[in-house]
Amino acid sequence: MPGQLLETDNLKIGCILLAAGKSSRMGQSKIVLPWGGSTIISTILNAYIEAKVSEIVVVTGGYRELVEKEISHFPVKVAFNRDFENGEMADSVKTGLRALASDCEAVFIALGDQPKISSNDLLGMIAQYQDQPGSLIIPSYSMRRGHPWLVPQNMFQELLELRPPKTLRDFINGHSEEISYYLVKESDILTDLDTPEDYQKNKPG
């Protein structure tokens, strides 16, 4: 559960779950769509809870009331991105960082439409960070980058100061020497759901 520390070195890892999008291509709030016996966002939150992250901040925006109602039974912080209409993911990241406890050593930057993420991969990324403290851990499958990113605390301020025209892609490219890729065996960690076709193709059962 959030609030528990990882046993190794009492490492505190946070998670910022980006759930502020307008789901324009889906035509409805995709993150509250059914997924197995739950919903997409609940499935994602359960994976991070199973990975024992210390704190989870869910950033809302579009469909705010619907999303916040869906996650109301989870032990998470909620932060509203007032600028969600501009579609800039960096604004949601900054909103989440401002709400995050200051003693987190690193934070997952997670997407709200990747319900195939597994707690095993999250724990693997944390273990890799423990072996390479200060590295920017990014999952990779067949030479393709994915999410979530595990960002060390010494990069938080740079994210907070990111201004247009610079984007999160520029942030990642600027730290190419510090990236440590976590190699996944399945492509599921790269799967996000943008359209009704994506959802129908990937949903369980």
mmCIF file of C-alpha atoms in Angstrom:
data_model
loop_
_atom_site.group_PDB
_atom_site.id
_atom_site.type_symbol
_atom_site.label_atom_id
_atom_site.label_comp_id
_atom_site.label_asym_id
_atom_site.label_seq_id
_atom_site.Cartn_x
_atom_site.Cartn_y
_atom_site.Cartn_z
ATOM 1 C CA MET A 1 0.000 0.000 0.000
ATOM 2 C CA PRO A 2 1.175 3.572 -0.460
ATOM 3 C CA GLY A 3 2.949 4.786 2.648
ATOM 4 C CA GLN A 4 5.016 1.623 2.908
ATOM 5 C CA LEU A 5 8.677 1.884 2.045
ATOM 6 C CA LEU A 6 10.620 -0.529 -0.068
ATOM 7 C CA GLU A 7 12.664 -2.747 2.204
ATOM 8 C CA THR A 8 15.934 -2.081 0.411
ATOM 9 C CA ASP A 9 17.599 1.038 1.803
ATOM 10 C CA ASN A 10 14.182 2.541 2.675
ATOM 11 C CA LEU A 11 14.011 3.906 -0.866
ATOM 12 C CA LYS A 12 10.980 6.136 -1.407
ATOM 13 C CA ILE A 13 9.549 5.975 -4.915
ATOM 14 C CA GLY A 14 6.568 8.046 -6.003
ATOM 15 C CA CYS A 15 4.231 7.821 -8.968
ATOM 16 C CA ILE A 16 2.595 10.584 -10.979
ATOM 17 C CA LEU A 17 -0.255 9.057 -12.973
ATOM 18 C CA LEU A 18 -1.242 11.309 -15.870
ATOM 19 C CA ALA A 19 -5.018 11.158 -16.215
ATOM 20 C CA ALA A 20 -5.836 14.672 -17.431
ATOM 21 C CA GLY A 21 -6.364 14.003 -21.128
ATOM 22 C CA LYS A 22 -9.549 14.752 -23.055
ATOM 23 C CA SER A 23 -9.585 11.334 -24.796
ATOM 24 C CA SER A 24 -10.552 13.103 -28.018
ATOM 25 C CA ARG A 25 -9.793 10.135 -30.268
ATOM 26 C CA MET A 26 -11.696 7.736 -27.997
ATOM 27 C CA GLY A 27 -14.739 9.999 -27.840
ATOM 28 C CA GLN A 28 -15.239 9.336 -24.123
ATOM 29 C CA SER A 29 -13.120 9.025 -20.996
ATOM 30 C CA LYS A 30 -10.970 6.032 -21.888
ATOM 31 C CA ILE A 31 -9.422 5.564 -18.464
ATOM 32 C CA VAL A 32 -12.722 4.639 -16.786
ATOM 33 C CA LEU A 33 -13.643 2.082 -19.460
ATOM 34 C CA PRO A 34 -14.080 -1.517 -18.253
ATOM 35 C CA TRP A 35 -10.938 -3.632 -18.092
ATOM 36 C CA GLY A 36 -11.354 -7.199 -16.904
ATOM 37 C CA GLY A 37 -13.336 -6.994 -13.688
ATOM 38 C CA SER A 38 -12.274 -3.409 -13.089
ATOM 39 C CA THR A 39 -11.521 -0.255 -15.093
ATOM 40 C CA ILE A 40 -8.420 0.884 -16.930
ATOM 41 C CA ILE A 41 -7.276 3.394 -14.307
ATOM 42 C CA SER A 42 -8.088 1.105 -11.380
ATOM 43 C CA THR A 43 -6.050 -1.676 -12.983
ATOM 44 C CA ILE A 44 -3.093 0.674 -13.373
ATOM 45 C CA LEU A 45 -3.345 1.936 -9.791
ATOM 46 C CA ASN A 46 -3.455 -1.609 -8.471
ATOM 47 C CA ALA A 47 -0.193 -2.397 -10.285
ATOM 48 C CA TYR A 48 1.586 0.521 -8.590
ATOM 49 C CA ILE A 49 0.103 -0.381 -5.218
ATOM 50 C CA GLU A 50 1.350 -3.963 -5.663
ATOM 51 C CA ALA A 51 4.793 -2.528 -6.460
ATOM 52 C CA LYS A 52 4.641 -0.744 -3.068
ATOM 53 C CA VAL A 53 5.363 2.768 -4.288
ATOM 54 C CA SER A 54 5.363 5.205 -1.394
ATOM 55 C CA GLU A 55 2.971 7.768 -2.849
ATOM 56 C CA ILE A 56 0.704 8.082 -5.869
ATOM 57 C CA VAL A 57 -0.479 11.400 -7.306
ATOM 58 C CA VAL A 58 -3.221 11.189 -9.936
ATOM 59 C CA VAL A 59 -3.352 14.273 -12.169
ATOM 60 C CA THR A 60 -6.856 14.951 -13.480
ATOM 61 C CA GLY A 61 -8.185 17.363 -16.086
ATOM 62 C CA GLY A 62 -10.678 16.295 -18.742
ATOM 63 C CA TYR A 63 -13.579 14.253 -17.301
ATOM 64 C CA ARG A 64 -12.350 15.359 -13.882
ATOM 65 C CA GLU A 65 -15.458 14.437 -11.874
ATOM 66 C CA LEU A 66 -15.804 11.049 -13.538
ATOM 67 C CA VAL A 67 -12.160 10.144 -12.990
ATOM 68 C CA GLU A 68 -12.009 11.404 -9.405
ATOM 69 C CA LYS A 69 -15.152 9.438 -8.533
ATOM 70 C CA GLU A 70 -13.621 6.274 -10.008
ATOM 71 C CA ILE A 71 -10.449 6.570 -7.907
ATOM 72 C CA SER A 72 -12.068 7.874 -4.721
ATOM 73 C CA HIS A 73 -11.589 4.557 -2.879
ATOM 74 C CA PHE A 74 -7.843 4.454 -3.596
ATOM 75 C CA PRO A 75 -5.281 5.887 -1.124
ATOM 76 C CA VAL A 76 -3.930 8.455 -3.598
ATOM 77 C CA LYS A 77 -3.507 12.213 -3.854
ATOM 78 C CA VAL A 78 -5.440 13.991 -6.576
ATOM 79 C CA ALA A 79 -4.061 17.096 -8.318
ATOM 80 C CA PHE A 80 -6.064 18.998 -10.928
ATOM 81 C CA ASN A 81 -4.208 20.354 -13.969
ATOM 82 C CA ARG A 82 -5.928 23.675 -14.634
ATOM 83 C CA ASP A 83 -4.215 23.899 -18.016
ATOM 84 C CA PHE A 84 -5.310 20.478 -19.270
ATOM 85 C CA GLU A 85 -7.103 21.989 -22.277
ATOM 86 C CA ASN A 86 -3.779 22.800 -23.976
ATOM 87 C CA GLY A 87 -2.915 19.100 -24.169
ATOM 88 C CA GLU A 88 0.652 19.633 -22.942
ATOM 89 C CA MET A 89 1.736 16.558 -20.990
ATOM 90 C CA ALA A 90 4.526 18.573 -19.368
ATOM 91 C CA ASP A 91 1.922 20.687 -17.537
ATOM 92 C CA SER A 92 0.429 17.557 -15.998
ATOM 93 C CA VAL A 93 3.878 16.354 -14.958
ATOM 94 C CA LYS A 94 4.555 19.695 -13.266
ATOM 95 C CA THR A 95 1.173 19.593 -11.528
ATOM 96 C CA GLY A 96 1.987 16.147 -10.171
ATOM 97 C CA LEU A 97 5.490 17.081 -9.051
ATOM 98 C CA ARG A 98 4.177 20.061 -7.077
ATOM 99 C CA ALA A 99 1.818 17.727 -5.192
ATOM 100 C CA LEU A 100 4.417 15.027 -4.569
ATOM 101 C CA ALA A 101 6.110 14.645 -1.187
ATOM 102 C CA SER A 102 9.537 16.260 -1.216
ATOM 103 C CA ASP A 103 11.351 13.204 0.127
ATOM 104 C CA CYS A 104 10.718 10.917 -2.855
ATOM 105 C CA GLU A 105 14.057 9.849 -4.298
ATOM 106 C CA ALA A 106 12.570 9.088 -7.711
ATOM 107 C CA VAL A 107 9.171 9.152 -9.351
ATOM 108 C CA PHE A 108 7.405 7.138 -12.014
ATOM 109 C CA ILE A 109 5.885 9.296 -14.757
ATOM 110 C CA ALA A 110 3.028 7.014 -15.761
ATOM 111 C CA LEU A 111 0.297 7.174 -18.395
ATOM 112 C CA GLY A 112 -3.356 6.649 -17.538
ATOM 113 C CA ASP A 113 -4.035 4.442 -20.566
ATOM 114 C CA GLN A 114 -1.538 1.595 -20.118
ATOM 115 C CA PRO A 115 -3.486 -1.071 -18.201
ATOM 116 C CA LYS A 116 -1.127 -3.847 -19.304
ATOM 117 C CA ILE A 117 1.645 -2.537 -17.071
ATOM 118 C CA SER A 118 2.638 -5.166 -14.510
ATOM 119 C CA SER A 119 3.859 -4.788 -10.964
ATOM 120 C CA ASN A 120 6.709 -7.185 -11.848
ATOM 121 C CA ASP A 121 8.052 -4.760 -14.442
ATOM 122 C CA LEU A 122 7.642 -1.842 -12.040
ATOM 123 C CA LEU A 123 9.581 -3.713 -9.369
ATOM 124 C CA GLY A 124 12.205 -4.574 -11.974
ATOM 125 C CA MET A 125 12.613 -0.906 -12.852
ATOM 126 C CA ILE A 126 12.944 -0.004 -9.175
ATOM 127 C CA ALA A 127 15.582 -2.709 -8.688
ATOM 128 C CA GLN A 128 17.495 -1.374 -11.697
ATOM 129 C CA TYR A 129 17.347 2.117 -10.220
ATOM 130 C CA GLN A 130 18.713 0.773 -6.938
ATOM 131 C CA ASP A 131 21.634 -0.716 -8.848
ATOM 132 C CA GLN A 132 22.161 2.516 -10.796
ATOM 133 C CA PRO A 133 21.026 5.365 -8.509
ATOM 134 C CA GLY A 134 20.576 8.678 -10.256
ATOM 135 C CA SER A 135 19.860 7.047 -13.612
ATOM 136 C CA LEU A 136 16.773 7.785 -15.682
ATOM 137 C CA ILE A 137 15.124 4.376 -16.096
ATOM 138 C CA ILE A 138 13.072 3.915 -19.274
ATOM 139 C CA PRO A 139 11.470 0.655 -20.449
ATOM 140 C CA SER A 140 12.389 -0.570 -23.902
ATOM 141 C CA TYR A 141 11.135 -3.317 -26.192
ATOM 142 C CA SER A 142 12.848 -4.070 -29.518
ATOM 143 C CA MET A 143 14.714 -0.741 -29.387
ATOM 144 C CA ARG A 144 11.503 1.222 -28.789
ATOM 145 C CA ARG A 145 11.111 3.436 -25.729
ATOM 146 C CA GLY A 146 7.988 3.245 -23.611
ATOM 147 C CA HIS A 147 6.435 4.403 -20.358
ATOM 148 C CA PRO A 148 6.550 4.726 -17.428
ATOM 149 C CA TRP A 149 9.768 6.640 -16.868
ATOM 150 C CA LEU A 150 11.470 6.454 -13.497
ATOM 151 C CA VAL A 151 12.973 9.904 -12.958
ATOM 152 C CA PRO A 152 15.509 10.659 -10.180
ATOM 153 C CA GLN A 153 14.930 13.562 -7.803
ATOM 154 C CA ASN A 154 17.848 15.596 -9.157
ATOM 155 C CA MET A 155 15.904 16.035 -12.419
ATOM 156 C CA PHE A 156 12.628 17.208 -10.821
ATOM 157 C CA GLN A 157 13.512 20.892 -10.912
ATOM 158 C CA GLU A 158 14.387 20.729 -14.597
ATOM 159 C CA LEU A 159 10.958 19.272 -15.302
ATOM 160 C CA LEU A 160 9.304 22.007 -13.245
ATOM 161 C CA GLU A 161 11.165 24.658 -15.248
ATOM 162 C CA LEU A 162 10.349 23.163 -18.665
ATOM 163 C CA ARG A 163 8.761 25.811 -20.877
ATOM 164 C CA PRO A 164 7.526 25.797 -24.488
ATOM 165 C CA PRO A 165 8.758 25.203 -27.079
ATOM 166 C CA LYS A 166 10.709 22.582 -25.114
ATOM 167 C CA THR A 167 8.830 19.331 -24.511
ATOM 168 C CA LEU A 168 9.247 16.166 -22.501
ATOM 169 C CA ARG A 169 10.931 14.644 -25.548
ATOM 170 C CA ASP A 170 13.565 17.377 -25.312
ATOM 171 C CA PHE A 171 13.998 16.571 -21.625
ATOM 172 C CA ILE A 172 14.607 12.888 -22.393
ATOM 173 C CA ASN A 173 16.961 13.647 -25.279
ATOM 174 C CA GLY A 174 18.927 16.007 -23.063
ATOM 175 C CA HIS A 175 19.635 13.163 -20.647
ATOM 176 C CA SER A 176 20.610 10.489 -23.155
ATOM 177 C CA GLU A 177 23.846 9.769 -21.267
ATOM 178 C CA GLU A 178 21.945 9.137 -18.043
ATOM 179 C CA ILE A 179 19.299 6.804 -19.454
ATOM 180 C CA SER A 180 19.378 3.194 -18.341
ATOM 181 C CA TYR A 181 17.017 1.060 -20.397
ATOM 182 C CA TYR A 182 14.919 -1.562 -18.675
ATOM 183 C CA LEU A 183 14.465 -4.288 -21.266
ATOM 184 C CA VAL A 184 11.020 -5.876 -21.278
ATOM 185 C CA LYS A 185 10.223 -9.263 -22.779
ATOM 186 C CA GLU A 186 6.740 -8.366 -23.982
ATOM 187 C CA SER A 187 5.520 -5.336 -25.897
ATOM 188 C CA ASP A 188 2.639 -4.789 -23.443
ATOM 189 C CA ILE A 189 4.522 -2.069 -21.593
ATOM 190 C CA LEU A 190 4.399 0.007 -24.791
ATOM 191 C CA THR A 191 0.679 -0.503 -25.369
ATOM 192 C CA ASP A 192 -1.532 2.515 -24.841
ATOM 193 C CA LEU A 193 -5.157 2.952 -25.820
ATOM 194 C CA ASP A 194 -5.962 5.989 -27.947
ATOM 195 C CA THR A 195 -8.851 4.845 -30.124
ATOM 196 C CA PRO A 196 -11.896 2.550 -29.878
ATOM 197 C CA GLU A 197 -9.997 0.140 -32.136
ATOM 198 C CA ASP A 198 -7.049 0.061 -29.724
ATOM 199 C CA TYR A 199 -9.409 -0.671 -26.870
ATOM 200 C CA GLN A 200 -11.310 -3.457 -28.633
ATOM 201 C CA LYS A 201 -8.093 -5.060 -29.835
ATOM 202 C CA ASN A 202 -6.429 -5.132 -26.420
ATOM 203 C CA LYS A 203 -9.140 -5.450 -23.781
ATOM 204 C CA PRO A 204 -9.181 -8.722 -21.806
ATOM 205 C CA GLY A 205 -11.596 -11.510 -22.673
#
